[in-house]
PDB file of C-alpha atoms in Angstrom:
ATOM      1  CA  UNK A   5       0.000   0.000   0.000  1.00 49.00           C
ATOM      2  CA  UNK A   6       1.081   3.535  -0.734  1.00 50.00           C
ATOM      3  CA  UNK A   7       2.169   5.646   2.235  1.00 53.00           C
ATOM      4  CA  UNK A   8      -0.556   8.173   1.367  1.00 52.00           C
ATOM      5  CA  UNK A   9      -3.456   5.810   1.984  1.00 55.00           C
ATOM      6  CA  UNK A  10      -5.845   7.419   4.474  1.00 54.00           C
ATOM      7  CA  UNK A  11      -9.377   6.091   4.758  1.00 59.00           C
ATOM      8  CA  UNK A  12     -11.167   6.681   1.457  1.00 64.00           C
ATOM      9  CA  UNK A  13      -8.292   8.742   0.056  1.00 66.00           C
ATOM     10  CA  UNK A  14      -5.518   7.115  -1.951  1.00 78.00           C
ATOM     11  CA  UNK A  15      -2.794   8.951  -3.806  1.00 87.00           C
ATOM     12  CA  UNK A  16      -0.231   7.634  -6.264  1.00 91.00           C
ATOM     13  CA  UNK A  17       2.535   9.750  -7.736  1.00 94.00           C
ATOM     14  CA  UNK A  18       3.461   9.260 -11.376  1.00 95.00           C
ATOM     15  CA  UNK A  19       6.368  11.246 -12.768  1.00 97.00           C
ATOM     16  CA  UNK A  20       6.319  12.299 -16.404  1.00 97.00           C
ATOM     17  CA  UNK A  21       9.371  13.473 -18.342  1.00 97.00           C
ATOM     18  CA  UNK A  22       9.392  14.909 -21.857  1.00 97.00           C
ATOM     19  CA  UNK A  23      12.069  12.910 -23.676  1.00 97.00           C
ATOM     20  CA  UNK A  24      11.911  14.791 -26.989  1.00 96.00           C
ATOM     21  CA  UNK A  25      10.391  14.324 -30.435  1.00 96.00           C
ATOM     22  CA  UNK A  26       6.845  14.294 -29.045  1.00 95.00           C
ATOM     23  CA  UNK A  27       7.496  11.495 -26.555  1.00 96.00           C
ATOM     24  CA  UNK A  28       7.167  11.240 -22.795  1.00 97.00           C
ATOM     25  CA  UNK A  29       8.259   8.686 -20.205  1.00 97.00           C
ATOM     26  CA  UNK A  30       5.980   7.981 -17.255  1.00 97.00           C
ATOM     27  CA  UNK A  31       7.181   6.243 -14.103  1.00 97.00           C
ATOM     28  CA  UNK A  32       4.745   4.764 -11.587  1.00 96.00           C
ATOM     29  CA  UNK A  33       6.136   5.890  -8.228  1.00 94.00           C
ATOM     30  CA  UNK A  34       5.195   2.914  -6.065  1.00 93.00           C
ATOM     31  CA  UNK A  35       6.472   0.227  -8.471  1.00 95.00           C
ATOM     32  CA  UNK A  36       8.836   1.862 -10.945  1.00 96.00           C
ATOM     33  CA  UNK A  37       6.819   0.509 -13.891  1.00 97.00           C
ATOM     34  CA  UNK A  38       7.407   2.564 -17.040  1.00 97.00           C
ATOM     35  CA  UNK A  39       5.114   3.648 -19.881  1.00 96.00           C
ATOM     36  CA  UNK A  40       6.066   5.793 -22.829  1.00 96.00           C
ATOM     37  CA  UNK A  41       3.806   7.922 -25.006  1.00 96.00           C
ATOM     38  CA  UNK A  42       4.045   9.593 -28.381  1.00 96.00           C
ATOM     39  CA  UNK A  43       1.967  12.110 -30.248  1.00 94.00           C
ATOM     40  CA  UNK A  44      -0.500  10.395 -32.589  1.00 93.00           C
ATOM     41  CA  UNK A  45      -0.063  10.881 -36.357  1.00 93.00           C
ATOM     42  CA  UNK A  46      -3.324  12.866 -36.599  1.00 90.00           C
ATOM     43  CA  UNK A  47      -1.809  15.438 -34.248  1.00 90.00           C
ATOM     44  CA  UNK A  48       1.614  15.796 -35.837  1.00 90.00           C
ATOM     45  CA  UNK A  49       3.290  12.852 -34.140  1.00 92.00           C
ATOM     46  CA  UNK A  50       4.783   9.617 -35.350  1.00 95.00           C
ATOM     47  CA  UNK A  51       2.448   7.241 -33.470  1.00 94.00           C
ATOM     48  CA  UNK A  52       5.286   5.034 -32.225  1.00 95.00           C
ATOM     49  CA  UNK A  53       3.624   4.375 -28.876  1.00 96.00           C
ATOM     50  CA  UNK A  54       0.332   4.843 -27.057  1.00 96.00           C
ATOM     51  CA  UNK A  55      -0.855   8.452 -27.167  1.00 96.00           C
ATOM     52  CA  UNK A  56      -2.079  10.065 -23.948  1.00 95.00           C
ATOM     53  CA  UNK A  57      -5.695   9.629 -25.066  1.00 96.00           C
ATOM     54  CA  UNK A  58      -4.927   5.987 -25.941  1.00 97.00           C
ATOM     55  CA  UNK A  59      -3.913   5.587 -22.308  1.00 97.00           C
ATOM     56  CA  UNK A  60      -7.260   7.084 -21.286  1.00 97.00           C
ATOM     57  CA  UNK A  61      -9.070   4.512 -23.442  1.00 98.00           C
ATOM     58  CA  UNK A  62      -6.843   1.771 -22.025  1.00 97.00           C
ATOM     59  CA  UNK A  63      -7.562   2.932 -18.484  1.00 97.00           C
ATOM     60  CA  UNK A  64     -11.296   2.837 -19.165  1.00 98.00           C
ATOM     61  CA  UNK A  65     -11.240  -0.697 -20.612  1.00 98.00           C
ATOM     62  CA  UNK A  66      -8.944  -2.115 -17.934  1.00 98.00           C
ATOM     63  CA  UNK A  67     -10.963  -0.424 -15.176  1.00 97.00           C
ATOM     64  CA  UNK A  68     -14.187  -2.024 -16.398  1.00 98.00           C
ATOM     65  CA  UNK A  69     -12.603  -5.473 -16.754  1.00 97.00           C
ATOM     66  CA  UNK A  70     -10.979  -5.227 -13.335  1.00 97.00           C
ATOM     67  CA  UNK A  71     -14.317  -4.443 -11.688  1.00 98.00           C
ATOM     68  CA  UNK A  72     -15.990  -7.255 -13.617  1.00 98.00           C
ATOM     69  CA  UNK A  73     -13.203  -9.598 -12.530  1.00 97.00           C
ATOM     70  CA  UNK A  74     -13.748  -8.661  -8.875  1.00 97.00           C
ATOM     71  CA  UNK A  75     -17.468  -9.287  -9.307  1.00 97.00           C
ATOM     72  CA  UNK A  76     -16.757 -12.713 -10.823  1.00 97.00           C
ATOM     73  CA  UNK A  77     -14.386 -13.626  -7.997  1.00 97.00           C
ATOM     74  CA  UNK A  78     -17.043 -12.801  -5.388  1.00 97.00           C
ATOM     75  CA  UNK A  79     -19.625 -14.809  -7.337  1.00 97.00           C
ATOM     76  CA  UNK A  80     -17.103 -17.632  -7.925  1.00 97.00           C
ATOM     77  CA  UNK A  81     -17.796 -17.511 -11.662  1.00 96.00           C
ATOM     78  CA  UNK A  82     -15.266 -18.327 -14.379  1.00 93.00           C
ATOM     79  CA  UNK A  83     -14.512 -14.993 -16.021  1.00 94.00           C
ATOM     80  CA  UNK A  84     -11.252 -15.787 -17.825  1.00 94.00           C
ATOM     81  CA  UNK A  85     -11.149 -14.811 -21.467  1.00 94.00           C
ATOM     82  CA  UNK A  86     -13.551 -11.895 -21.183  1.00 97.00           C
ATOM     83  CA  UNK A  87     -12.350  -9.103 -23.457  1.00 98.00           C
ATOM     84  CA  UNK A  88     -13.053  -5.473 -24.180  1.00 98.00           C
ATOM     85  CA  UNK A  89     -12.058  -3.862 -27.441  1.00 98.00           C
ATOM     86  CA  UNK A  90     -12.326  -0.083 -27.127  1.00 98.00           C
ATOM     87  CA  UNK A  91     -12.442   2.475 -29.914  1.00 98.00           C
ATOM     88  CA  UNK A  92     -11.573   6.076 -29.165  1.00 97.00           C
ATOM     89  CA  UNK A  93     -13.223   8.639 -31.417  1.00 97.00           C
ATOM     90  CA  UNK A  94     -11.667  12.089 -31.430  1.00 95.00           C
ATOM     91  CA  UNK A  95     -13.332  15.447 -32.068  1.00 95.00           C
ATOM     92  CA  UNK A  96     -11.897  18.811 -33.101  1.00 91.00           C
ATOM     93  CA  UNK A  97     -12.553  22.291 -31.749  1.00 90.00           C
ATOM     94  CA  UNK A  98     -11.755  21.547 -29.040  1.00 92.00           C
ATOM     95  CA  UNK A  99      -9.571  18.532 -29.692  1.00 92.00           C
ATOM     96  CA  UNK A 100     -10.825  15.928 -27.250  1.00 95.00           C
ATOM     97  CA  UNK A 101     -12.189  12.414 -26.969  1.00 97.00           C
ATOM     98  CA  UNK A 102     -15.789  12.577 -28.202  1.00 97.00           C
ATOM     99  CA  UNK A 103     -16.773   8.941 -27.788  1.00 98.00           C
ATOM    100  CA  UNK A 104     -15.635   5.564 -26.537  1.00 98.00           C
ATOM    101  CA  UNK A 105     -17.127   2.443 -28.092  1.00 98.00           C
ATOM    102  CA  UNK A 106     -16.646  -0.667 -25.973  1.00 98.00           C
ATOM    103  CA  UNK A 107     -17.166  -4.085 -27.544  1.00 98.00           C
ATOM    104  CA  UNK A 108     -17.443  -6.590 -24.701  1.00 98.00           C
ATOM    105  CA  UNK A 109     -16.967 -10.297 -25.374  1.00 98.00           C
ATOM    106  CA  UNK A 110     -18.079 -12.531 -22.513  1.00 97.00           C
ATOM    107  CA  UNK A 111     -17.349 -16.239 -22.073  1.00 94.00           C
ATOM    108  CA  UNK A 112     -19.697 -18.394 -24.171  1.00 94.00           C
ATOM    109  CA  UNK A 113     -21.275 -19.908 -21.043  1.00 92.00           C
ATOM    110  CA  UNK A 114     -22.548 -16.547 -19.746  1.00 94.00           C
ATOM    111  CA  UNK A 115     -26.310 -16.029 -19.750  1.00 95.00           C
ATOM    112  CA  UNK A 116     -27.979 -12.765 -20.747  1.00 96.00           C
ATOM    113  CA  UNK A 117     -28.707 -12.114 -17.054  1.00 96.00           C
ATOM    114  CA  UNK A 118     -25.031 -12.533 -16.161  1.00 96.00           C
ATOM    115  CA  UNK A 119     -23.981 -10.211 -18.983  1.00 96.00           C
ATOM    116  CA  UNK A 120     -26.434  -7.557 -17.817  1.00 96.00           C
ATOM    117  CA  UNK A 121     -25.131  -7.796 -14.251  1.00 97.00           C
ATOM    118  CA  UNK A 122     -21.494  -7.506 -15.309  1.00 97.00           C
ATOM    119  CA  UNK A 123     -22.215  -4.571 -17.619  1.00 97.00           C
ATOM    120  CA  UNK A 124     -23.075  -2.526 -14.514  1.00 97.00           C
ATOM    121  CA  UNK A 125     -19.297  -2.252 -14.101  1.00 97.00           C
ATOM    122  CA  UNK A 126     -19.161   0.191 -17.026  1.00 97.00           C
ATOM    123  CA  UNK A 127     -20.968   2.887 -15.036  1.00 96.00           C
ATOM    124  CA  UNK A 128     -19.271   1.928 -11.753  1.00 96.00           C
ATOM    125  CA  UNK A 129     -15.805   2.411 -13.223  1.00 97.00           C
ATOM    126  CA  UNK A 130     -14.002   5.434 -11.679  1.00 96.00           C
ATOM    127  CA  UNK A 131     -12.527   6.311 -15.081  1.00 97.00           C
ATOM    128  CA  UNK A 132     -16.026   6.516 -16.561  1.00 97.00           C
ATOM    129  CA  UNK A 133     -17.183   8.544 -13.557  1.00 96.00           C
ATOM    130  CA  UNK A 134     -14.309  10.974 -14.202  1.00 96.00           C
ATOM    131  CA  UNK A 135     -15.142  11.572 -17.865  1.00 96.00           C
ATOM    132  CA  UNK A 136     -16.894  14.776 -18.884  1.00 95.00           C
ATOM    133  CA  UNK A 137     -20.636  14.165 -19.420  1.00 95.00           C
ATOM    134  CA  UNK A 138     -20.276  15.174 -23.082  1.00 95.00           C
ATOM    135  CA  UNK A 139     -18.107  12.125 -23.774  1.00 97.00           C
ATOM    136  CA  UNK A 140     -20.419   9.553 -25.332  1.00 98.00           C
ATOM    137  CA  UNK A 141     -20.019   5.941 -24.208  1.00 98.00           C
ATOM    138  CA  UNK A 142     -21.433   3.162 -26.390  1.00 98.00           C
ATOM    139  CA  UNK A 143     -21.365  -0.444 -25.206  1.00 98.00           C
ATOM    140  CA  UNK A 144     -21.858  -3.418 -27.513  1.00 98.00           C
ATOM    141  CA  UNK A 145     -21.983  -7.031 -26.353  1.00 97.00           C
ATOM    142  CA  UNK A 146     -20.436  -9.585 -28.666  1.00 86.00           C
TER     143      UNK A 146
END
């Protein structure tokens, strides 16, 4: 646990360094894990790595799957193999994420009732709760 944990408050420090040519290096303080970003080609970059908004999309998808995984563990249900493919749709003026489209693929043995229950994780996700209300979220079940 991070030394800043206090009740309902949890803080993690991530350092970000501009390394040149449109790229940054991020270091997760508690673990030392490293991520690197690059400007996307549609914004003058070379697209060699995740863009910052790609990381936002990744955070959203992994947040939802993590919550679903916790739900499955509590329910003692086999959840392995569940996938989310997420599309990020950008807008101009202002340049921002306009929409996320999540395609969720559940295990073949899941019933419609189970799928509906697990899809509640989309709205429970803290990343989703942090998004501006103008960001459209579309969820498709495969």
